[in-house]
Amino acid sequence: MKLTVVGGGSTYTPELIDGFARLRDSLPVSELVLVDPAADRLALVGGLAERIFAKQGHPGKIVTTSNLDEGIEGADAVLLQLRVGGQAARGQDESWPLECGCVGQETTGAGGLAKALRTVPVVLDIAERVRRTNPDAWIIDFTNPVGIVTRALLSHGHKAVGLCNVAIGFQRKFAGMLGVKPEEVSLDHVGLNHLTWERGVRVNGENVLPKLLAAHSADLAAEIKLPAELLLSLGVVPSYYLRYFYAHDEVVREMLDKPSRASEVAAIEKELLDLYADPSLDEKPALLEQRGGAYYSEAAVALASSLLNDTGDVQVVNTLNNGALPFLPDDAVIEVPATVGASGTTPLPISPLEPLYAGLVANVTAYENLALEAALKGGADRVFNALLAHPLIGQIEYANQLTDKLLAHNREYLPWA
């Protein structure tokens, strides 16, 4: 089995490598190709990947290349984890929206739109090359904003599934609180990428969420930085990303008072690359936990295994709505539990979504549709429309200012600008 990771020079890649090594029984990889244009980073990451495989006795071969077409040829699955513009572009996404009093974040709001505009054309070009080279390959997208990127892939007919680590993170968190194994915990996880709620937590068929909230609301609230009273009142656990909507102004004040996440990650990445250069390092370093993306490797292995081995098991993925949430278009991409097999993903039946959540989901879905149109067709007017539709913006003055700022900061990535 051959897997290819596009963006393989990321400092996060050793987390994936460790997952492939530990879970090789469920996903026997014979060749793992890391593709990245940054040859210096790729050499460091590739060297550590080889040492991790060797230490854990994995027989698979690690290959590094900056040639995309060579890397994807013959691959059974292609994993996308690229960042167009790197941490520098992320730093801008997190800064200029704050000048208008809006959240500066890489996956939502104006910053998220900027990332989508830079990313969608690049991902679609990669996907077209995958289709020409190996039309049977699955594309597994980790690249943010996952919902919009996955929708772009699916709307162009690619064999694609989007993946996020929010659900598996909650599963592991809840299992630890309940004192059970993670595989015993299933989630009623519903919404869009980075806009989800846990409406149920089931162990052996019993919904234990009420008990979980009663015993651990304070810990969960601290984890997602929202009031415990809110969790108890709603009877759900929102994802951390709901804080950008439920406590927008508070988050903006915090962002103005501390270094950006991009600057923090850039510093961590520099340290990680220094560690990766050490030829004696043969395991992922503890510092990698601060990089983000916890449990992605396990989620990625599980998803690839299900797609390639036709297991038909249930996983939380980003996939086409197709009537699962009847108030959304069929071609919307939702993040829900779905059966996964060789033919793709099918959402499980979903109980009606309460108006409190459905309204926000519908609003953000409309924004994502406009964002995708802007990414595909360009135009300042389309950027303005997407920003005006976003619930974190929604005012003419802000949408105008943010359109100008977005274009000014991203002209080198947007030929039409």
CSV table of C-alpha atoms in Angstrom, one decimal:
chain,number,residue,atom,x,y,z
A,1,MET,CA,0.0,0.0,0.0
A,2,LYS,CA,1.4,3.4,-1.0
A,3,LEU,CA,0.4,6.6,0.7
A,4,THR,CA,1.5,10.1,-0.2
A,5,VAL,CA,1.5,13.1,2.1
A,6,VAL,CA,1.4,16.5,0.3
A,7,GLY,CA,2.9,19.0,2.7
A,8,GLY,CA,5.1,16.2,4.0
A,9,GLY,CA,7.8,18.8,5.1
A,10,SER,CA,5.5,20.1,7.8
A,11,THR,CA,6.9,20.0,11.3
A,12,TYR,CA,3.7,18.1,12.2
A,13,THR,CA,4.5,15.1,9.9
A,14,PRO,CA,6.3,13.1,12.6
A,15,GLU,CA,3.0,12.8,14.4
A,16,LEU,CA,1.5,11.1,11.3
A,17,ILE,CA,4.6,8.9,10.9
A,18,ASP,CA,4.3,7.8,14.5
A,19,GLY,CA,0.7,6.8,13.9
A,20,PHE,CA,1.5,4.9,10.7
A,21,ALA,CA,4.2,3.0,12.6
A,22,ARG,CA,2.2,2.2,15.7
A,23,LEU,CA,-1.0,1.2,13.8
A,24,ARG,CA,0.6,-0.6,10.9
A,25,ASP,CA,-1.6,-3.7,11.5
A,26,SER,CA,-4.7,-1.8,10.4
A,27,LEU,CA,-2.9,0.1,7.6
A,28,PRO,CA,0.1,-1.8,6.2
A,29,VAL,CA,2.0,0.9,4.4
A,30,SER,CA,4.7,-0.4,2.1
A,31,GLU,CA,5.7,3.0,0.8
A,32,LEU,CA,5.1,6.4,2.4
A,33,VAL,CA,6.0,9.4,0.2
A,34,LEU,CA,6.5,12.9,1.6
A,35,VAL,CA,6.0,15.6,-1.0
A,36,ASP,CA,7.0,19.2,-0.3
A,37,PRO,CA,8.6,22.1,-2.2
A,38,ALA,CA,10.7,23.1,0.8
A,39,ALA,CA,13.7,20.7,0.3
A,40,ASP,CA,15.5,21.7,3.4
A,41,ARG,CA,12.6,21.0,5.7
A,42,LEU,CA,11.7,17.9,3.8
A,43,ALA,CA,15.2,16.4,4.3
A,44,LEU,CA,15.0,16.9,8.1
A,45,VAL,CA,11.4,15.6,8.4
A,46,GLY,CA,12.2,12.7,6.1
A,47,GLY,CA,15.3,11.7,8.0
A,48,LEU,CA,13.3,11.6,11.3
A,49,ALA,CA,10.5,9.6,9.6
A,50,GLU,CA,13.0,7.0,8.5
A,51,ARG,CA,14.4,6.7,12.1
A,52,ILE,CA,10.9,6.5,13.6
A,53,PHE,CA,10.0,3.6,11.2
A,54,ALA,CA,13.3,1.9,11.9
A,55,LYS,CA,12.9,2.1,15.7
A,56,GLN,CA,9.4,0.8,15.6
A,57,GLY,CA,10.3,-2.0,13.2
A,58,HIS,CA,8.1,-0.8,10.4
A,59,PRO,CA,9.2,-2.4,7.1
A,60,GLY,CA,7.8,0.4,5.0
A,61,LYS,CA,10.0,2.7,2.9
A,62,ILE,CA,10.1,6.4,3.3
A,63,VAL,CA,10.5,8.4,0.1
A,64,THR,CA,10.9,12.2,-0.1
A,65,THR,CA,10.4,14.3,-3.2
A,66,SER,CA,9.6,17.8,-4.3
A,67,ASN,CA,8.1,16.4,-7.5
A,68,LEU,CA,4.3,16.2,-7.0
A,69,ASP,CA,3.6,14.0,-10.0
A,70,GLU,CA,6.2,11.5,-9.0
A,71,GLY,CA,5.0,11.5,-5.4
A,72,ILE,CA,1.4,10.8,-6.2
A,73,GLU,CA,1.9,8.2,-9.0
A,74,GLY,CA,0.5,4.9,-7.9
A,75,ALA,CA,-0.7,6.1,-4.5
A,76,ASP,CA,-3.7,4.4,-2.9
A,77,ALA,CA,-4.4,7.6,-0.9
A,78,VAL,CA,-3.1,11.1,-1.0
A,79,LEU,CA,-3.2,13.1,2.3
A,80,LEU,CA,-3.3,16.9,2.0
A,81,GLN,CA,-1.9,19.0,4.8
A,82,LEU,CA,-0.5,22.0,3.0
A,83,ARG,CA,-0.4,25.7,4.1
A,84,VAL,CA,-0.2,28.1,1.2
A,85,GLY,CA,1.9,31.0,2.3
A,86,GLY,CA,3.2,29.2,5.4
A,87,GLN,CA,3.1,30.7,8.9
A,88,ALA,CA,3.8,34.2,7.5
A,89,ALA,CA,0.5,34.2,5.7
A,90,ARG,CA,-1.2,32.7,8.8
A,91,GLY,CA,0.3,35.6,10.9
A,92,GLN,CA,-1.4,38.1,8.5
A,93,ASP,CA,-4.7,36.2,8.7
A,94,GLU,CA,-4.6,36.6,12.4
A,95,SER,CA,-3.7,40.3,12.5
A,96,TRP,CA,-5.4,42.5,9.9
A,97,PRO,CA,-9.0,41.5,10.9
A,98,LEU,CA,-8.3,42.7,14.4
A,99,GLU,CA,-7.8,46.2,12.9
A,100,CYS,CA,-11.5,46.2,12.3
A,101,GLY,CA,-12.4,44.7,15.7
A,102,CYS,CA,-13.1,41.3,14.2
A,103,VAL,CA,-11.6,37.9,15.2
A,104,GLY,CA,-8.3,37.2,13.5
A,105,GLN,CA,-8.2,33.4,13.0
A,106,GLU,CA,-6.9,31.1,10.3
A,107,THR,CA,-10.1,29.0,9.7
A,108,THR,CA,-13.0,31.3,10.4
A,109,GLY,CA,-14.0,34.9,9.8
A,110,ALA,CA,-12.0,37.1,7.4
A,111,GLY,CA,-8.8,35.3,8.0
A,112,GLY,CA,-10.4,31.9,7.3
A,113,LEU,CA,-11.8,33.4,4.0
A,114,ALA,CA,-8.3,34.6,3.0
A,115,LYS,CA,-6.9,31.1,3.7
A,116,ALA,CA,-9.7,29.5,1.6
A,117,LEU,CA,-9.0,31.9,-1.3
A,118,ARG,CA,-5.3,31.0,-1.3
A,119,THR,CA,-5.8,27.3,-0.8
A,120,VAL,CA,-8.7,26.1,-2.9
A,121,PRO,CA,-7.1,26.7,-6.3
A,122,VAL,CA,-3.9,25.0,-5.2
A,123,VAL,CA,-5.7,22.0,-3.8
A,124,LEU,CA,-7.9,21.6,-6.9
A,125,ASP,CA,-4.7,21.6,-9.1
A,126,ILE,CA,-3.2,18.9,-6.9
A,127,ALA,CA,-6.5,16.9,-7.1
A,128,GLU,CA,-6.6,17.2,-10.9
A,129,ARG,CA,-3.1,15.9,-11.1
A,130,VAL,CA,-4.0,13.0,-8.8
A,131,ARG,CA,-7.0,12.2,-11.0
A,132,ARG,CA,-4.8,12.2,-14.1
A,133,THR,CA,-2.1,10.1,-12.6
A,134,ASN,CA,-4.2,7.7,-10.4
A,135,PRO,CA,-7.9,8.2,-10.7
A,136,ASP,CA,-8.7,5.5,-8.1
A,137,ALA,CA,-6.8,7.2,-5.3
A,138,TRP,CA,-8.6,8.6,-2.3
A,139,ILE,CA,-7.9,12.2,-1.3
A,140,ILE,CA,-8.0,12.8,2.5
A,141,ASP,CA,-8.0,16.5,3.3
A,142,PHE,CA,-6.6,17.9,6.5
A,143,THR,CA,-6.0,21.3,4.9
A,144,ASN,CA,-8.0,24.1,6.5
A,145,PRO,CA,-10.6,25.4,6.2
A,146,VAL,CA,-11.5,21.7,5.8
A,147,GLY,CA,-15.2,22.3,5.1
A,148,ILE,CA,-14.7,24.7,2.2
A,149,VAL,CA,-11.7,22.8,0.8
A,150,THR,CA,-13.6,19.4,1.0
A,151,ARG,CA,-16.6,21.1,-0.7
A,152,ALA,CA,-14.4,22.3,-3.5
A,153,LEU,CA,-13.0,18.8,-4.0
A,154,LEU,CA,-16.4,17.1,-4.0
A,155,SER,CA,-18.0,19.7,-6.2
A,156,HIS,CA,-15.3,18.9,-8.8
A,157,GLY,CA,-16.0,15.2,-8.6
A,158,HIS,CA,-12.9,14.1,-6.7
A,159,LYS,CA,-12.9,11.0,-4.4
A,160,ALA,CA,-12.4,13.1,-1.3
A,161,VAL,CA,-13.1,13.0,2.4
A,162,GLY,CA,-12.4,15.8,4.9
A,163,LEU,CA,-11.0,15.1,8.4
A,164,CYS,CA,-10.7,17.2,11.6
A,165,ASN,CA,-9.4,16.2,15.0
A,166,VAL,CA,-12.1,17.9,17.1
A,167,ALA,CA,-14.3,14.8,17.4
A,168,ILE,CA,-11.5,12.4,18.2
A,169,GLY,CA,-10.1,14.9,20.7
A,170,PHE,CA,-13.5,15.0,22.5
A,171,GLN,CA,-13.8,11.2,22.3
A,172,ARG,CA,-10.4,10.8,24.0
A,173,LYS,CA,-11.2,13.5,26.6
A,174,PHE,CA,-14.6,12.0,27.4
A,175,ALA,CA,-13.2,8.4,27.7
A,176,GLY,CA,-10.6,9.6,30.2
A,177,MET,CA,-13.3,11.3,32.3
A,178,LEU,CA,-15.5,8.2,32.2
A,179,GLY,CA,-12.7,5.7,32.8
A,180,VAL,CA,-13.4,3.7,29.6
A,181,LYS,CA,-11.5,2.9,26.5
A,182,PRO,CA,-11.9,5.5,23.6
A,183,GLU,CA,-13.4,2.9,21.3
A,184,GLU,CA,-16.2,2.4,23.7
A,185,VAL,CA,-17.3,6.0,23.3
A,186,SER,CA,-19.4,7.2,20.3
A,187,LEU,CA,-20.5,10.8,19.8
A,188,ASP,CA,-23.6,12.6,18.6
A,189,HIS,CA,-21.3,15.1,16.8
A,190,VAL,CA,-23.1,17.4,14.5
A,191,GLY,CA,-22.5,20.6,12.5
A,192,LEU,CA,-19.9,22.0,10.1
A,193,ASN,CA,-16.2,21.8,10.3
A,194,HIS,CA,-15.1,24.0,13.3
A,195,LEU,CA,-18.8,24.6,14.1
A,196,THR,CA,-19.9,21.5,16.0
A,197,TRP,CA,-21.7,20.4,19.1
A,198,GLU,CA,-21.6,17.1,21.0
A,199,ARG,CA,-25.3,16.4,21.7
A,200,GLY,CA,-24.7,12.9,23.0
A,201,VAL,CA,-21.9,10.8,24.4
A,202,ARG,CA,-22.8,7.1,24.3
A,203,VAL,CA,-21.1,4.2,26.1
A,204,ASN,CA,-22.7,0.7,25.4
A,205,GLY,CA,-25.7,2.5,23.9
A,206,GLU,CA,-26.4,4.7,26.9
A,207,ASN,CA,-26.2,8.5,26.5
A,208,VAL,CA,-24.0,9.5,29.4
A,209,LEU,CA,-23.6,13.1,28.5
A,210,PRO,CA,-25.9,14.4,31.3
A,211,LYS,CA,-23.8,12.5,33.8
A,212,LEU,CA,-20.6,13.7,32.2
A,213,LEU,CA,-21.8,17.3,32.4
A,214,ALA,CA,-22.9,17.0,35.9
A,215,ALA,CA,-19.6,15.7,37.1
A,216,HIS,CA,-17.1,17.5,34.8
A,217,SER,CA,-18.7,20.7,33.5
A,218,ALA,CA,-16.0,22.8,35.1
A,219,ASP,CA,-13.2,20.9,33.4
A,220,LEU,CA,-14.9,20.8,30.1
A,221,ALA,CA,-15.7,24.5,30.3
A,222,ALA,CA,-12.0,25.3,31.0
A,223,GLU,CA,-11.0,23.1,28.0
A,224,ILE,CA,-13.2,25.1,25.5
A,225,LYS,CA,-13.1,28.4,27.4
A,226,LEU,CA,-16.8,28.9,27.7
A,227,PRO,CA,-18.9,29.2,30.9
A,228,ALA,CA,-19.8,25.9,32.6
A,229,GLU,CA,-23.3,27.4,33.1
A,230,LEU,CA,-23.7,27.5,29.3
A,231,LEU,CA,-22.9,23.8,29.0
A,232,LEU,CA,-25.3,22.8,31.7
A,233,SER,CA,-28.0,25.0,30.4
A,234,LEU,CA,-27.7,23.8,26.8
A,235,GLY,CA,-26.9,20.2,27.7
A,236,VAL,CA,-24.3,20.0,25.0
A,237,VAL,CA,-20.5,20.4,24.6
A,238,PRO,CA,-19.7,23.0,21.9
A,239,SER,CA,-16.4,22.8,20.1
A,240,TYR,CA,-13.7,25.3,21.1
A,241,TYR,CA,-14.4,27.1,17.8
A,242,LEU,CA,-17.8,28.1,19.0
A,243,ARG,CA,-16.1,30.5,21.4
A,244,TYR,CA,-15.4,32.8,18.4
A,245,PHE,CA,-19.2,33.1,17.9
A,246,TYR,CA,-20.4,33.0,21.5
A,247,ALA,CA,-17.7,35.2,23.0
A,248,HIS,CA,-16.5,37.2,20.0
A,249,ASP,CA,-15.6,40.5,21.7
A,250,GLU,CA,-13.9,38.8,24.6
A,251,VAL,CA,-11.7,36.8,22.2
A,252,VAL,CA,-10.8,39.9,20.2
A,253,ARG,CA,-9.7,41.7,23.4
A,254,GLU,CA,-7.5,38.6,24.2
A,255,MET,CA,-6.0,38.6,20.8
A,256,LEU,CA,-5.1,42.2,21.0
A,257,ASP,CA,-3.3,41.7,24.3
A,258,LYS,CA,-1.1,38.7,23.4
A,259,PRO,CA,1.2,37.4,20.6
A,260,SER,CA,-0.6,35.7,17.7
A,261,ARG,CA,-0.9,31.9,17.6
A,262,ALA,CA,1.1,32.1,14.3
A,263,SER,CA,4.1,33.6,16.1
A,264,GLU,CA,3.9,31.0,18.8
A,265,VAL,CA,3.7,28.2,16.2
A,266,ALA,CA,6.6,29.7,14.2
A,267,ALA,CA,8.8,29.6,17.4
A,268,ILE,CA,7.8,26.0,18.1
A,269,GLU,CA,8.5,25.0,14.5
A,270,LYS,CA,12.0,26.5,14.7
A,271,GLU,CA,12.8,24.5,17.8
A,272,LEU,CA,11.3,21.3,16.3
A,273,LEU,CA,13.4,21.6,13.2
A,274,ASP,CA,16.5,21.9,15.4
A,275,LEU,CA,15.4,18.7,17.1
A,276,TYR,CA,14.7,16.9,13.9
A,277,ALA,CA,18.2,17.7,12.7
A,278,ASP,CA,19.6,15.6,15.5
A,279,PRO,CA,20.5,12.2,14.0
A,280,SER,CA,20.0,10.4,17.3
A,281,LEU,CA,16.3,11.5,17.6
A,282,ASP,CA,14.2,8.5,16.6
A,283,GLU,CA,10.8,9.4,18.1
A,284,LYS,CA,8.4,12.3,18.0
A,285,PRO,CA,9.6,14.8,20.6
A,286,ALA,CA,7.3,16.0,23.4
A,287,LEU,CA,7.5,19.5,22.1
A,288,LEU,CA,5.4,18.4,19.1
A,289,GLU,CA,2.3,18.3,21.4
A,290,GLN,CA,2.4,22.1,21.5
A,291,ARG,CA,2.3,22.3,17.7
A,292,GLY,CA,-1.4,21.3,17.7
A,293,GLY,CA,-3.3,18.5,15.8
A,294,ALA,CA,-3.6,16.0,18.7
A,295,TYR,CA,-4.8,12.6,17.6
A,296,TYR,CA,-4.7,13.5,13.9
A,297,SER,CA,-2.5,10.5,13.2
A,298,GLU,CA,-4.9,8.1,14.7
A,299,ALA,CA,-7.9,9.6,12.9
A,300,ALA,CA,-6.0,9.6,9.6
A,301,VAL,CA,-5.0,6.0,9.9
A,302,ALA,CA,-8.5,5.0,10.8
A,303,LEU,CA,-10.0,6.9,7.9
A,304,ALA,CA,-7.5,5.6,5.4
A,305,SER,CA,-7.9,2.1,6.6
A,306,SER,CA,-11.7,2.3,6.3
A,307,LEU,CA,-11.5,3.7,2.8
A,308,LEU,CA,-8.9,1.3,1.5
A,309,ASN,CA,-10.0,-1.9,3.4
A,310,ASP,CA,-13.8,-1.3,3.0
A,311,THR,CA,-14.5,-1.7,6.7
A,312,GLY,CA,-17.9,0.0,6.8
A,313,ASP,CA,-17.3,1.3,10.3
A,314,VAL,CA,-18.4,4.7,11.7
A,315,GLN,CA,-16.2,7.7,11.9
A,316,VAL,CA,-16.7,11.5,12.1
A,317,VAL,CA,-15.8,13.0,8.8
A,318,ASN,CA,-16.6,16.0,6.5
A,319,THR,CA,-18.8,14.7,3.7
A,320,LEU,CA,-21.7,15.7,1.5
A,321,ASN,CA,-25.0,16.5,3.3
A,322,ASN,CA,-27.2,14.6,0.9
A,323,GLY,CA,-30.4,15.2,3.0
A,324,ALA,CA,-28.9,14.4,6.3
A,325,LEU,CA,-29.7,17.9,7.5
A,326,PRO,CA,-32.8,18.7,5.5
A,327,PHE,CA,-32.5,22.4,5.9
A,328,LEU,CA,-29.2,22.5,4.1
A,329,PRO,CA,-28.5,21.9,0.4
A,330,ASP,CA,-27.5,18.4,-0.6
A,331,ASP,CA,-24.1,19.6,-1.7
A,332,ALA,CA,-23.2,21.3,1.6
A,333,VAL,CA,-20.4,19.6,3.5
A,334,ILE,CA,-21.2,18.7,7.0
A,335,GLU,CA,-19.2,17.1,9.9
A,336,VAL,CA,-21.0,14.1,11.3
A,337,PRO,CA,-20.6,10.4,12.0
A,338,ALA,CA,-20.8,8.4,8.8
A,339,THR,CA,-20.2,4.9,7.6
A,340,VAL,CA,-16.9,4.7,5.7
A,341,GLY,CA,-15.9,2.2,3.1
A,342,ALA,CA,-14.5,1.7,-0.4
A,343,SER,CA,-17.5,3.4,-2.0
A,344,GLY,CA,-17.1,6.5,0.2
A,345,THR,CA,-19.0,8.0,3.2
A,346,THR,CA,-22.6,8.0,4.1
A,347,PRO,CA,-23.9,10.1,7.1
A,348,LEU,CA,-25.8,8.3,9.8
A,349,PRO,CA,-29.4,9.5,10.4
A,350,ILE,CA,-29.4,12.7,12.4
A,351,SER,CA,-32.1,13.7,14.8
A,352,PRO,CA,-33.5,17.2,14.0
A,353,LEU,CA,-31.1,19.9,14.8
A,354,GLU,CA,-32.4,22.4,17.4
A,355,PRO,CA,-33.0,26.0,16.1
A,356,LEU,CA,-30.3,27.4,18.2
A,357,TYR,CA,-27.7,25.4,16.3
A,358,ALA,CA,-29.5,25.0,13.0
A,359,GLY,CA,-29.7,28.8,12.5
A,360,LEU,CA,-25.9,29.2,12.8
A,361,VAL,CA,-25.2,26.2,10.7
A,362,ALA,CA,-27.4,27.5,7.9
A,363,ASN,CA,-25.8,30.9,8.1
A,364,VAL,CA,-22.2,29.6,8.0
A,365,THR,CA,-23.2,27.2,5.2
A,366,ALA,CA,-24.4,30.1,3.1
A,367,TYR,CA,-21.1,31.9,3.8
A,368,GLU,CA,-19.1,28.8,2.8
A,369,ASN,CA,-21.0,28.7,-0.5
A,370,LEU,CA,-20.1,32.3,-1.2
A,371,ALA,CA,-16.5,31.8,-0.1
A,372,LEU,CA,-16.1,28.8,-2.5
A,373,GLU,CA,-17.6,30.9,-5.3
A,374,ALA,CA,-15.0,33.7,-4.5
A,375,ALA,CA,-12.2,31.1,-4.4
A,376,LEU,CA,-13.2,29.6,-7.8
A,377,LYS,CA,-14.1,32.8,-9.7
A,378,GLY,CA,-12.3,35.6,-7.9
A,379,GLY,CA,-13.5,39.2,-7.7
A,380,ALA,CA,-13.6,41.8,-5.0
A,381,ASP,CA,-17.4,41.8,-5.1
A,382,ARG,CA,-17.5,38.0,-4.3
A,383,VAL,CA,-15.1,38.5,-1.4
A,384,PHE,CA,-17.3,41.3,-0.1
A,385,ASN,CA,-20.5,39.2,-0.4
A,386,ALA,CA,-18.8,36.3,1.6
A,387,LEU,CA,-17.7,38.6,4.3
A,388,LEU,CA,-21.1,40.3,4.5
A,389,ALA,CA,-22.7,36.9,4.9
A,390,HIS,CA,-20.4,35.7,7.7
A,391,PRO,CA,-22.0,35.9,11.1
A,392,LEU,CA,-18.8,37.2,12.7
A,393,ILE,CA,-18.8,40.2,10.3
A,394,GLY,CA,-22.1,41.0,8.7
A,395,GLN,CA,-21.9,44.8,8.5
A,396,ILE,CA,-21.3,46.8,5.3
A,397,GLU,CA,-18.5,49.0,6.8
A,398,TYR,CA,-16.6,46.0,8.1
A,399,ALA,CA,-17.1,43.9,5.0
A,400,ASN,CA,-15.8,46.8,2.8
A,401,GLN,CA,-12.7,47.4,5.0
A,402,LEU,CA,-11.9,43.7,5.3
A,403,THR,CA,-12.2,43.2,1.6
A,404,ASP,CA,-9.6,45.8,1.0
A,405,LYS,CA,-7.3,44.4,3.7
A,406,LEU,CA,-7.7,40.8,2.5
A,407,LEU,CA,-6.8,41.7,-1.1
A,408,ALA,CA,-3.9,43.9,0.0
A,409,HIS,CA,-2.4,41.2,2.0
A,410,ASN,CA,-2.9,38.4,-0.5
A,411,ARG,CA,-2.3,39.8,-3.9
A,412,GLU,CA,0.7,37.5,-4.5
A,413,TYR,CA,-1.5,34.5,-4.1
A,414,LEU,CA,-4.6,35.8,-6.0
A,415,PRO,CA,-3.8,36.3,-9.7
A,416,TRP,CA,-7.2,38.0,-10.2
A,417,ALA,CA,-6.5,40.6,-7.5
